[in-house]
Tab-separated table of C-alpha atoms in Angstrom:
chain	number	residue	atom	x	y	z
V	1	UNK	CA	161.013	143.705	29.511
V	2	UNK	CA	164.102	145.009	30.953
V	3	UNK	CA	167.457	143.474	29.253
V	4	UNK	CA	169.921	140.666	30.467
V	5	UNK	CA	172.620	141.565	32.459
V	6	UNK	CA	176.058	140.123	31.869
V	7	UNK	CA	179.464	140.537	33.860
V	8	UNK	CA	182.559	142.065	32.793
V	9	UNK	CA	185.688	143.968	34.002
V	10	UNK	CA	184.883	147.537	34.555
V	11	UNK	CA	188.260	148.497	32.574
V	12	UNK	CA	186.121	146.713	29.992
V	13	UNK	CA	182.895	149.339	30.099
V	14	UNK	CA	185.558	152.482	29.352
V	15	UNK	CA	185.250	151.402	25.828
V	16	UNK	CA	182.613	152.063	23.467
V	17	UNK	CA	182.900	148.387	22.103
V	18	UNK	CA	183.241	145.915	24.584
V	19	UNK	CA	183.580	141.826	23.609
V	20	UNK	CA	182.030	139.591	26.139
V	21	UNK	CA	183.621	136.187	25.949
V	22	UNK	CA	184.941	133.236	28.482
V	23	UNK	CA	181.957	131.796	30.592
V	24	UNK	CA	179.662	135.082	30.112
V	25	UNK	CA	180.181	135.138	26.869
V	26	UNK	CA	179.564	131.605	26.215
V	27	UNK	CA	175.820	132.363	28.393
V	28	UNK	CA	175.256	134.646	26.145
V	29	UNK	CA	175.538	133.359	22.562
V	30	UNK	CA	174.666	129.587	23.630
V	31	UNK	CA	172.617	129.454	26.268
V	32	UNK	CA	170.351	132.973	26.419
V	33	UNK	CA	171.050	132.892	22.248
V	34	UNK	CA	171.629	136.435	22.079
V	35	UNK	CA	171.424	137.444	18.437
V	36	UNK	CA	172.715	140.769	16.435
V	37	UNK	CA	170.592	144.002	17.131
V	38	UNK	CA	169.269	143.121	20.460
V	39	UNK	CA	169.451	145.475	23.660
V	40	UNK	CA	171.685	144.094	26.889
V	41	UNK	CA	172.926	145.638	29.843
V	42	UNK	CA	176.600	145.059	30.631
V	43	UNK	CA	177.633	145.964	34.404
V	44	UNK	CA	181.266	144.968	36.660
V	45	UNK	CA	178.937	144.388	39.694
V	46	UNK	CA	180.005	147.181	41.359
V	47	UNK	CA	177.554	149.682	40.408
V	48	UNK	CA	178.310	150.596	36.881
V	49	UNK	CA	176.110	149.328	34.068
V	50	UNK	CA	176.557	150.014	30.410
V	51	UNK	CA	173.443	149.884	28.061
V	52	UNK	CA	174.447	148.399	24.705
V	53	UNK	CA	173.102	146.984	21.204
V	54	UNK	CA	174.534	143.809	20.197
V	55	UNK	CA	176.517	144.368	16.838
V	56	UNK	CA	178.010	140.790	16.572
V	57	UNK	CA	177.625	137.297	18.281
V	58	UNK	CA	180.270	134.193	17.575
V	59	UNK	CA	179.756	130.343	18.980
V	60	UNK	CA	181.162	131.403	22.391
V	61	UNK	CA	180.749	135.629	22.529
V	62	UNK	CA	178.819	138.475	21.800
V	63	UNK	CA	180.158	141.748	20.924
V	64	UNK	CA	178.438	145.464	21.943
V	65	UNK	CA	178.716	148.555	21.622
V	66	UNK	CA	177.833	150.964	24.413
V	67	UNK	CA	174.639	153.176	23.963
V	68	UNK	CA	174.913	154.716	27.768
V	69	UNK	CA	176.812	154.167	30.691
V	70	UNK	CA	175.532	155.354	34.560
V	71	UNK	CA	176.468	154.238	38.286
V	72	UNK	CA	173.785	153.303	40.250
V	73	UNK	CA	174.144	154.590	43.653
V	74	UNK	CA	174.359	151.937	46.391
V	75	UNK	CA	170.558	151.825	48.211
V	76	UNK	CA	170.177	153.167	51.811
V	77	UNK	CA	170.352	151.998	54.126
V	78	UNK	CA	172.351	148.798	53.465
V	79	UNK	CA	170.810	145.838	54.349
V	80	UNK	CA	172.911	142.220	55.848
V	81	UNK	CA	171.333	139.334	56.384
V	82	UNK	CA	173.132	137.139	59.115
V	83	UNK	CA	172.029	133.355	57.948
V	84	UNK	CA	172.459	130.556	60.278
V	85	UNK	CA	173.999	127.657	57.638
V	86	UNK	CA	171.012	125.432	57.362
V	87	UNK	CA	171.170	121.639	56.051
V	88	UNK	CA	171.412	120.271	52.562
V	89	UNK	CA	170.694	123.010	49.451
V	90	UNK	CA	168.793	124.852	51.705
V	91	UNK	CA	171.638	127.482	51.964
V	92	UNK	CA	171.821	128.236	48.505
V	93	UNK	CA	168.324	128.659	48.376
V	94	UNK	CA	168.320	131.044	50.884
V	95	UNK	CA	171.219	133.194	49.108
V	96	UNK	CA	169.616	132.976	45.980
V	97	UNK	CA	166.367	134.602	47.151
V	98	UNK	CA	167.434	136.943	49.115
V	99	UNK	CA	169.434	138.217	46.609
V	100	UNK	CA	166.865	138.312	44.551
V	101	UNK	CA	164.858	140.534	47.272
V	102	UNK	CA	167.769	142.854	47.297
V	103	UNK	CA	170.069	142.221	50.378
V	104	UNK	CA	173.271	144.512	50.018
V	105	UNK	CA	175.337	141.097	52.418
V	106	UNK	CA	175.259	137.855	52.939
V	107	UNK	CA	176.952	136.689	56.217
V	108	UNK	CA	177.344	132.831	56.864
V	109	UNK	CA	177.303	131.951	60.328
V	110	UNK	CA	178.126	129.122	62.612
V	111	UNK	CA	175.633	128.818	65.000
V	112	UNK	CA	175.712	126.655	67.791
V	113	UNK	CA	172.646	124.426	66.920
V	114	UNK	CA	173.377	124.132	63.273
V	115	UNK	CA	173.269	120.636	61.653
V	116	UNK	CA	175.311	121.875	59.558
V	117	UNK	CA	179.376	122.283	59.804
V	118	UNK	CA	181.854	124.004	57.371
V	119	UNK	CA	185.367	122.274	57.999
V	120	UNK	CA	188.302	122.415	55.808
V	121	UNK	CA	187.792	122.160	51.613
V	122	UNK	CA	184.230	121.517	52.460
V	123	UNK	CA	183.907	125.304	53.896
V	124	UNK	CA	186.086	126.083	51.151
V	125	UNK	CA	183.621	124.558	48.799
V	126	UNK	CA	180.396	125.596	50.621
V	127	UNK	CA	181.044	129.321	50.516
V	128	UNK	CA	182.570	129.163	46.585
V	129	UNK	CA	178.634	127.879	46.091
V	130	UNK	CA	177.069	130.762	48.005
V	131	UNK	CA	178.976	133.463	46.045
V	132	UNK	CA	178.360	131.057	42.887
V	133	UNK	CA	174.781	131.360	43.234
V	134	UNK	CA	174.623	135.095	44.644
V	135	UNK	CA	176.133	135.929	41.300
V	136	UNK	CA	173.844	134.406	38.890
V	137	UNK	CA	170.784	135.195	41.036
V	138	UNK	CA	171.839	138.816	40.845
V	139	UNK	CA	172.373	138.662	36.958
V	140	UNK	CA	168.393	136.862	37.337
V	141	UNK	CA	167.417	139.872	39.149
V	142	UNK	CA	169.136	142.350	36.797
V	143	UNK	CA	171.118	143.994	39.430
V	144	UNK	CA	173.985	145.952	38.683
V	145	UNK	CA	175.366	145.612	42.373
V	146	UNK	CA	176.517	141.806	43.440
V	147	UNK	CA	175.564	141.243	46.876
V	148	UNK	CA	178.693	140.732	49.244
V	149	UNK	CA	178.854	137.432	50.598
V	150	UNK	CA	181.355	136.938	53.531
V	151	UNK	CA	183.806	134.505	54.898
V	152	UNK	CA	182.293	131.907	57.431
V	153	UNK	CA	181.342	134.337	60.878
V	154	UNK	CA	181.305	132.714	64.474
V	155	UNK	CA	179.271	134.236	67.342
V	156	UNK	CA	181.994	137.006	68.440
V	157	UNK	CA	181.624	138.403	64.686
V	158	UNK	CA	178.234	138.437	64.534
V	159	UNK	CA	178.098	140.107	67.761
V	160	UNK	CA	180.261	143.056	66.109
V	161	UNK	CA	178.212	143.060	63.008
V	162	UNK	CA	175.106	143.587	65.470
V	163	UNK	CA	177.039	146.396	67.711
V	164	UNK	CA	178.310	148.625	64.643
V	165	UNK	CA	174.827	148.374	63.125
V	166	UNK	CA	172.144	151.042	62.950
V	167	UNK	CA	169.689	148.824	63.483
V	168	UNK	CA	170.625	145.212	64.546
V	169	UNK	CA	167.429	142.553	64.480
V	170	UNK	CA	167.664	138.705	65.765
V	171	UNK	CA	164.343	137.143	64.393
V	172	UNK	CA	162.790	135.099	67.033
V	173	UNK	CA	159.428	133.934	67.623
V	174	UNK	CA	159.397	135.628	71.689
V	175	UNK	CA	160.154	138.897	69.599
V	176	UNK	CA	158.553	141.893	72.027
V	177	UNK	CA	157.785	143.550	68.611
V	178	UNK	CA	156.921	142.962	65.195
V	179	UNK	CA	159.767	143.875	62.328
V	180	UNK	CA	156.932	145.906	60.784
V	181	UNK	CA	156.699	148.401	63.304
V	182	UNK	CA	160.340	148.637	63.908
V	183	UNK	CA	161.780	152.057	62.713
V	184	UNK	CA	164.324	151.765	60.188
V	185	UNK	CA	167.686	154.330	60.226
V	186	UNK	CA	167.808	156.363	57.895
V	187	UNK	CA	171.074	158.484	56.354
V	188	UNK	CA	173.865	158.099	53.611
V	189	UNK	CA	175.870	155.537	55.969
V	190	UNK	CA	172.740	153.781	57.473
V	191	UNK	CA	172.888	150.144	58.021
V	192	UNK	CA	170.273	147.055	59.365
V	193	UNK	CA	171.996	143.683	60.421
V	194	UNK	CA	169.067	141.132	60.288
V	195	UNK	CA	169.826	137.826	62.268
V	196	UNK	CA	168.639	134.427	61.273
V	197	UNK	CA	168.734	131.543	63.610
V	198	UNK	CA	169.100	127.938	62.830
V	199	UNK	CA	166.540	125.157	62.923
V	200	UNK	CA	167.468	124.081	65.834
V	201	UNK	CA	166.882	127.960	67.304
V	202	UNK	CA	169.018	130.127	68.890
V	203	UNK	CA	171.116	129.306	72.043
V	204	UNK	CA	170.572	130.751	75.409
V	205	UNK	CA	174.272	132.611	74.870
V	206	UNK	CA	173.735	133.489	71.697
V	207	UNK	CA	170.401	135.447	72.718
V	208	UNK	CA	172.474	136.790	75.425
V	209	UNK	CA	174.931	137.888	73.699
V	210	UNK	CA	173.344	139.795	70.601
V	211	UNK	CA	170.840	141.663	73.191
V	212	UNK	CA	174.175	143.329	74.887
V	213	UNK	CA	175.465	144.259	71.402
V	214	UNK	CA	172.401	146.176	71.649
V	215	UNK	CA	169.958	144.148	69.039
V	216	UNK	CA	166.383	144.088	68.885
V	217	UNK	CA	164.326	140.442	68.950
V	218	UNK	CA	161.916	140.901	65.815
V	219	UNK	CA	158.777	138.826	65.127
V	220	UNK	CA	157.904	138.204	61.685
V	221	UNK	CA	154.664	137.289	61.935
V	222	UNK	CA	151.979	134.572	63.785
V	223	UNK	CA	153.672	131.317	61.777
V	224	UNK	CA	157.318	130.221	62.338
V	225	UNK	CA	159.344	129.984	59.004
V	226	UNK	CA	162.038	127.877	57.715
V	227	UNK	CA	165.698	129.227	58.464
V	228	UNK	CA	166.114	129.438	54.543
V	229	UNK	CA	162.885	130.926	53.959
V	230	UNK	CA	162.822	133.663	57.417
V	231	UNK	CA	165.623	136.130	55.282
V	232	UNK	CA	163.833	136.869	52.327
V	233	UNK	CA	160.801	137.215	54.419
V	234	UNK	CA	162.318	139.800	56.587
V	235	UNK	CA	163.938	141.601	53.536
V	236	UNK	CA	160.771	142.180	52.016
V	237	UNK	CA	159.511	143.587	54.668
V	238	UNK	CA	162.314	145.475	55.128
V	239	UNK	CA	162.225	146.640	51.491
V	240	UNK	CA	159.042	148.449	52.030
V	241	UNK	CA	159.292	149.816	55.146
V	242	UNK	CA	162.850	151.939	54.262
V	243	UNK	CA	160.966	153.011	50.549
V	244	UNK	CA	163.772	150.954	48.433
V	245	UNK	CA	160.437	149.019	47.699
């Protein structure tokens, strides 16, 4: 069984003893009950992840000592998912499998059918819970690499995303082709923007707009899927048809 990951600075992992306290700390003596001699993997998100044995543990830290240290390279080609917000907890949901299933970015977006709206602290609030829950679904998944999620995107921003990408996809169920037998970039700098509508579906703009930035309408398969279920979906497939799966 692979070890639990925790967070910490990455001035932190330049020592060979590092003390993980505050809330990851606290995780890790209280709630996993981490106890002296056991393996864990210490990482600042961005890449870098420190194997260590665990030489002491207090009511609210643990402290290790590094074994090995090694950046993982960021996988190719990176992989966004564009999620329309949908109602309710659905939107965490969404974020927390998809991280799980390995997208690289998270991009909320506005859509014009959404139920949905992020206005003032509530936006504020809504977004602090996606990046809350990207976080500890990454730590679930043992990743060493935090997926980005971004600030609130409207249709022109999206459209961008979908322009600059290597390959952009808007899942739809008219989709001329299946995501399957699309051909996925490849290169150091390659990059797929995957687009997920809302329940309500995509607009007649929006469709025109994202097929002059030059994207692709994908079917997933023969049944439609939720809007919070359609991402990780599509990332799997995507997973195995680049080889990062």
């Amino acid at each position: 069984m692979t070890p639990p990951v925790f967070l910490v600075e990455a001035a932190d992992l330049a020592a060979d003893r590092v003390t993980v306290d505050g809330a990851e700390g606290r995780h890790a003596a209280v709630v996993r009950r981490i106890r002296e001699g056991e393996t864990v993997d210490l990482s600042d998100g961005r890449g870098l992840r420190a194997r260590c044995t665990v030489t002491a543990v207090g009511g609210d830290h643990i402290v290790c000592a590094v074994v090995e240290r090694r950046e993982e390279p960021a996988p190719r080609p990176r992989l966004t998912v564009v999620q329309a917000l949908p109602k309710g907890d659905r939107g965490e949901l969404a974020v927390e499998m998809m991280t799980e299933a390995g997208a690289d970015a998270v991009v909320p977006w506005a859509a014009e059918r959404c139920v949905t709206r992020w206005k003032g602290d509530r936006a504020a609030k809504a977004l602090a819970k996606w990046r809350a829950t990207a976080r500890e679904a990454a730590k679930q998944a043992r990743r060493a690499r935090l997926p980005e999620v971004a600030d609130l995107a409207d249709r022109t921003a999206v459209v961008e995303l979908l322009a600059g990408a290597d390959l952009g996809v808007v899942l739809h169920e008219d989709g001329a082709s299946r995501l399957s037998q699309l051909e996925p970039p490849v290169g150091q700098d390659a990059d797929v923007v995957v687009v997920v509508g809302p329940e309500g579906g995509f607009s007649d703009a929006e469709l025109e707009a994202f097929d002059a930035a030059g994207a692709v309408r994908a079917l997933l398969g023969p049944s439609v899927l939720r809007t919070s279920t359609a991402g990780v979906a599509a990332l799997s497939v995507l997973q195995a048809r680049t080889g990062r799966w």
